[in-house]
Amino acid sequence: MSDVLVLGMAVVDFVMSMQSLPTEATKYRADKARIVGGGVAANAACAIARLGGAATLGARLGDDPLGDLILADLQKDGVDTTLVHRTPDGRSSFSSVYVDAAGERQIMNFRGEGLTETTGWISEAPRSRAVLVDTRWTEGAAAALDLARDWDVPGIVDGEAPLDPVLMEKATHLAFSRQGLRSVTGTGAIDAGLEMLARRYGNWICVTDGANGVFYTTPNGIAHIPAFRVEVVDTLGAGDVWHGAFALSLAEGAGEPDAVRFANAAAALKCMTFGGRAGTPDRSAVQTILKENE
């Protein structure tokens, strides 16, 4: 079993399905709803666990009822939560999420309050075969990436805005969303943005672009791996699942193209189920879709 350290956000998502996203200051009624664990890093950690890896999550929570709910959901999925730091009188993070009939989502997040800013506890993480961080807490992410360097393992950044340059310098792998790439480069052109960052940082870089697949840097230019075609119900958490699956595949020794294809399959399957993290697939489902599309 491959161990992956994940550092970043863990929240509760209040997810509501509706025909179209809210546009006015009035009352709306959901067609269906779920209360489910969420957060960039927490979703990735759950994906790793469901896909057969061993995930340790480093996250900051308050010592409050929402924190209890977040931890219980993570532990149910088999995520190691011993590195989760809980602050007395702190308030845990949560999100209100709306999902429309096309599966697109709108998120309002409260980042939490009174949570620790210290990073020394991160050094207590167990040695892992890969490290994955989000961008929500730069100091913590940087400390985790330093561990990746010390262990000589992949250090992967889930590249969402805002993204501090220090994380790009410390990472071995940068995996941007298209919006994340634009925020850093100022251009919406994927090839130009990737080439700009490859010249600047010299590490492996990709952009996940939803149904358009993944574009990534190689010594011979920009390469592309298409997405799997599925009926999209809910995209909430799909990017997080992608990053978790990608990190796990690297931890297992796969090369980047194979890791991208594995992650594409996991993210596609997640999009077929409503409820954010609830749609995260297991290893068997991913292997099936990969085999069907050989």
Coordinates of C-alpha atoms in Angstrom, one line a residue:
M1 CA 0.0 0.0 0.0
S2 CA 1.4 3.4 -1.0
D3 CA 1.4 6.2 1.6
V4 CA 0.5 9.8 0.6
L5 CA 0.6 12.8 2.9
V6 CA -2.1 15.4 2.1
L7 CA -2.0 18.9 3.6
G8 CA -4.8 21.5 3.3
M9 CA -8.5 22.1 3.7
A10 CA -11.1 19.9 5.3
V11 CA -14.7 21.2 5.5
V12 CA -18.4 20.3 5.6
D13 CA -20.3 20.8 2.4
F14 CA -24.0 21.6 2.4
V15 CA -24.8 20.6 -1.2
M16 CA -28.1 21.4 -2.9
S17 CA -29.3 20.4 -6.4
M18 CA -31.4 22.8 -8.5
Q19 CA -32.2 23.4 -12.2
S20 CA -30.2 26.5 -12.4
L21 CA -27.8 28.4 -10.2
P22 CA -29.1 31.3 -8.1
T23 CA -29.0 34.8 -9.7
E24 CA -31.3 36.9 -7.6
A25 CA -31.8 37.9 -3.9
T26 CA -34.8 35.7 -3.3
K27 CA -35.8 32.3 -2.0
Y28 CA -35.0 29.1 -3.8
R29 CA -36.0 25.5 -3.3
A30 CA -33.5 22.5 -3.8
D31 CA -34.6 19.4 -5.7
K32 CA -32.4 17.3 -3.4
A33 CA -29.6 17.9 -0.9
R34 CA -26.7 16.2 1.0
I35 CA -24.5 17.1 3.9
V36 CA -21.1 15.6 3.1
G37 CA -17.5 16.1 4.0
G38 CA -15.6 18.4 1.6
G39 CA -12.5 20.5 1.2
V40 CA -9.7 20.3 -1.4
A41 CA -7.2 18.2 0.6
A42 CA -9.8 16.2 2.5
N43 CA -11.5 15.1 -0.8
A44 CA -8.2 14.1 -2.2
A45 CA -7.3 12.1 0.9
C46 CA -10.6 10.2 0.7
A47 CA -10.0 9.5 -2.9
I48 CA -6.6 8.0 -2.1
A49 CA -8.1 5.8 0.6
R50 CA -11.0 4.6 -1.6
L51 CA -8.6 3.9 -4.4
G52 CA -6.5 1.6 -2.2
G53 CA -3.8 3.9 -0.9
A54 CA -3.0 5.0 2.6
A55 CA -3.8 8.7 3.1
T56 CA -2.6 10.8 6.1
L57 CA -4.4 14.2 6.2
G58 CA -2.8 17.2 7.8
A59 CA -5.6 19.8 8.3
R60 CA -6.7 22.6 10.7
L61 CA -10.0 22.3 12.5
G62 CA -11.8 23.9 15.4
D63 CA -12.7 22.0 18.5
D64 CA -16.4 22.3 17.5
P65 CA -19.3 20.1 16.4
L66 CA -18.5 20.7 12.7
G67 CA -14.9 19.5 13.4
D68 CA -16.4 16.4 14.9
L69 CA -18.5 15.8 11.8
I70 CA -15.5 16.4 9.5
L71 CA -13.3 13.9 11.4
A72 CA -16.0 11.2 11.5
D73 CA -16.5 11.4 7.8
L74 CA -12.8 11.1 7.1
Q75 CA -12.3 8.2 9.4
K76 CA -15.3 6.4 7.8
D77 CA -13.3 6.4 4.6
G78 CA -10.2 5.1 6.3
V79 CA -8.2 8.4 6.2
D80 CA -5.5 8.7 9.0
T81 CA -6.5 11.8 10.9
T82 CA -3.9 11.7 13.6
L83 CA -2.1 14.7 12.0
V84 CA -5.3 16.9 12.1
H85 CA -4.7 19.9 14.4
R86 CA -7.8 21.1 16.4
T87 CA -7.7 24.5 18.1
P88 CA -9.8 25.1 21.2
D89 CA -12.4 27.8 20.5
G90 CA -11.6 27.7 16.8
R91 CA -14.3 27.4 14.2
S92 CA -14.1 24.8 11.5
S93 CA -14.6 25.6 7.8
F94 CA -17.9 24.9 5.9
S95 CA -19.4 25.6 2.5
S96 CA -22.8 26.1 0.9
V97 CA -22.8 24.5 -2.6
Y98 CA -25.3 24.7 -5.4
V99 CA -25.2 22.3 -8.3
D100 CA -27.3 22.9 -11.4
A101 CA -28.8 20.5 -13.9
A102 CA -25.7 20.5 -16.1
G103 CA -23.6 19.4 -13.0
E104 CA -21.8 22.8 -12.7
R105 CA -21.4 24.2 -9.1
Q106 CA -21.3 27.4 -7.2
I107 CA -19.5 27.5 -3.9
M108 CA -19.6 29.9 -0.9
N109 CA -17.0 28.9 1.6
F110 CA -16.2 30.1 5.2
R111 CA -12.5 29.3 5.7
G112 CA -12.8 28.9 9.5
E113 CA -11.7 31.2 12.3
G114 CA -9.2 31.1 15.1
L115 CA -7.3 28.1 13.6
T116 CA -3.6 27.5 14.3
E117 CA -0.9 29.3 12.3
T118 CA 2.0 27.2 13.7
T119 CA 3.6 24.6 11.4
G120 CA 5.8 22.6 13.7
W121 CA 3.3 19.8 14.1
I122 CA 3.5 19.0 10.4
S123 CA 7.0 17.6 10.9
E124 CA 5.4 14.8 12.8
A125 CA 3.9 13.4 9.6
P126 CA 4.8 9.8 8.8
R127 CA 7.2 9.2 5.9
S128 CA 5.2 8.9 2.7
R129 CA 5.8 8.1 -0.9
A130 CA 4.2 11.4 -2.2
V131 CA 3.0 14.7 -0.7
L132 CA 0.0 16.6 -2.1
V133 CA -0.9 20.1 -0.9
D134 CA -3.6 22.7 -1.7
T135 CA -3.0 26.4 -1.7
R136 CA -5.3 27.5 1.1
W137 CA -2.6 27.8 3.8
T138 CA 0.8 28.7 2.2
E139 CA 3.0 28.2 5.3
G140 CA 1.6 24.7 6.0
A141 CA 1.8 23.7 2.4
A142 CA 5.4 24.9 2.2
A143 CA 6.3 22.9 5.3
A144 CA 4.8 19.7 3.8
L145 CA 6.6 20.3 0.5
D146 CA 9.9 20.6 2.5
L147 CA 9.2 17.1 3.8
A148 CA 8.7 15.8 0.3
R149 CA 12.2 17.2 -0.6
D150 CA 13.7 15.6 2.5
W151 CA 12.1 12.3 1.7
D152 CA 13.0 12.6 -2.1
V153 CA 9.4 11.9 -3.2
P154 CA 7.0 13.8 -5.5
G155 CA 5.7 17.1 -4.0
I156 CA 2.5 18.0 -5.8
V157 CA 0.6 21.3 -5.7
D158 CA -3.1 21.5 -6.5
G159 CA -2.7 24.8 -8.3
E160 CA -5.8 27.0 -7.5
A161 CA -5.7 30.7 -6.9
P162 CA -4.3 32.3 -4.8
L163 CA -1.0 30.5 -5.4
D164 CA 2.2 31.8 -3.7
P165 CA 5.3 31.5 -5.9
V166 CA 7.1 29.8 -3.0
L167 CA 4.9 26.7 -3.5
M168 CA 5.7 26.6 -7.2
E169 CA 9.4 26.7 -6.4
K170 CA 9.2 23.9 -3.9
A171 CA 7.0 21.6 -5.9
T172 CA 8.2 18.8 -8.2
H173 CA 4.7 18.7 -9.9
L174 CA 2.3 21.6 -10.4
A175 CA -1.2 20.6 -11.4
F176 CA -3.3 23.6 -12.2
S177 CA -6.9 24.2 -13.0
R178 CA -7.4 26.5 -16.0
Q179 CA -8.4 29.3 -13.7
G180 CA -5.4 28.6 -11.5
L181 CA -3.1 28.8 -14.5
R182 CA -4.6 32.1 -15.7
S183 CA -4.2 33.6 -12.2
V184 CA -0.5 32.9 -12.3
T185 CA 0.3 33.7 -15.9
G186 CA -2.3 36.2 -16.9
T187 CA -3.2 34.3 -20.0
G188 CA -6.0 32.0 -20.8
A189 CA -4.0 30.2 -23.5
I190 CA -3.0 26.8 -22.1
D191 CA 0.1 26.1 -24.2
A192 CA 1.5 29.6 -23.7
G193 CA 0.9 29.5 -20.0
L194 CA 2.5 26.1 -19.5
E195 CA 5.5 27.0 -21.6
M196 CA 6.0 30.2 -19.6
L197 CA 6.0 28.4 -16.3
A198 CA 8.1 25.5 -17.6
R199 CA 10.8 28.0 -18.5
R200 CA 10.5 29.8 -15.1
Y201 CA 10.4 26.8 -12.8
G202 CA 11.6 23.7 -14.7
N203 CA 9.3 21.3 -12.9
W204 CA 6.5 19.1 -14.4
I205 CA 3.4 21.1 -15.0
C206 CA -0.1 20.3 -16.2
V207 CA -3.5 21.9 -16.5
T208 CA -6.7 20.0 -15.9
D209 CA -9.4 21.4 -18.2
G210 CA -12.5 19.4 -17.4
A211 CA -14.1 17.7 -20.4
N212 CA -11.2 18.9 -22.6
G213 CA -8.7 16.6 -20.7
V214 CA -5.2 17.4 -19.4
F215 CA -2.4 19.3 -21.0
Y216 CA 1.1 18.8 -19.6
T217 CA 4.8 19.8 -20.3
T218 CA 7.3 17.4 -21.8
P219 CA 10.9 18.0 -23.0
N220 CA 9.4 18.1 -26.6
G221 CA 6.6 20.5 -25.9
I222 CA 3.0 20.3 -24.7
A223 CA 1.2 16.9 -24.7
H224 CA -2.4 16.1 -24.2
I225 CA -4.5 13.3 -22.7
P226 CA -8.2 13.4 -23.3
A227 CA -10.9 13.1 -20.7
F228 CA -13.2 10.1 -20.4
R229 CA -16.7 10.8 -21.8
V230 CA -19.4 10.3 -19.2
E231 CA -22.8 11.7 -18.3
V232 CA -22.1 14.5 -15.9
V233 CA -24.3 14.9 -12.9
D234 CA -22.1 16.8 -10.4
T235 CA -18.6 18.2 -10.9
L236 CA -18.2 19.1 -7.2
G237 CA -14.9 17.6 -5.9
A238 CA -13.9 16.2 -9.3
G239 CA -10.7 18.2 -9.4
D240 CA -9.9 17.1 -5.8
V241 CA -10.4 13.5 -6.7
W242 CA -8.2 14.0 -9.8
H243 CA -5.3 15.3 -7.6
G244 CA -5.7 12.5 -5.1
A245 CA -5.7 9.8 -7.8
F246 CA -2.7 11.5 -9.5
A247 CA -0.7 11.6 -6.3
L248 CA -1.5 8.0 -5.5
S249 CA -0.5 6.8 -8.9
L250 CA 2.9 8.7 -8.6
A251 CA 3.4 7.2 -5.2
E252 CA 2.9 3.7 -6.7
G253 CA 5.7 4.4 -9.2
A254 CA 3.7 5.3 -12.3
G255 CA 5.0 7.8 -14.8
E256 CA 3.2 11.0 -15.3
P257 CA 1.2 10.1 -18.4
D258 CA -0.1 6.9 -16.8
A259 CA -0.9 8.8 -13.6
V260 CA -2.8 11.4 -15.6
R261 CA -4.9 8.8 -17.3
F262 CA -5.7 7.0 -14.0
A263 CA -6.7 10.4 -12.5
N264 CA -8.8 11.3 -15.5
A265 CA -10.8 8.0 -15.0
A266 CA -11.3 8.6 -11.3
A267 CA -12.5 12.2 -11.8
A268 CA -14.8 11.2 -14.7
L269 CA -16.5 8.5 -12.5
K270 CA -16.9 11.1 -9.7
C271 CA -18.8 13.4 -12.0
M272 CA -21.5 10.7 -12.6
T273 CA -22.8 10.9 -9.0
F274 CA -24.5 13.8 -7.1
G275 CA -23.2 14.8 -3.7
G276 CA -19.6 15.9 -4.0
R277 CA -17.3 13.4 -2.2
A278 CA -20.1 10.9 -2.1
G279 CA -19.3 10.1 -5.8
T280 CA -15.7 9.2 -5.3
P281 CA -15.0 5.8 -7.0
D282 CA -13.2 2.8 -5.7
R283 CA -10.2 1.1 -7.4
S284 CA -12.4 -1.5 -9.2
A285 CA -14.5 1.1 -10.9
V286 CA -11.5 3.0 -12.1
Q287 CA -9.8 -0.2 -13.4
T288 CA -13.0 -1.1 -15.3
I289 CA -13.3 2.2 -17.1
L290 CA -9.6 2.1 -18.0
K291 CA -10.0 -1.4 -19.4
E292 CA -13.1 -0.4 -21.4
N293 CA -11.2 2.4 -23.0
E294 CA -7.9 0.7 -23.8

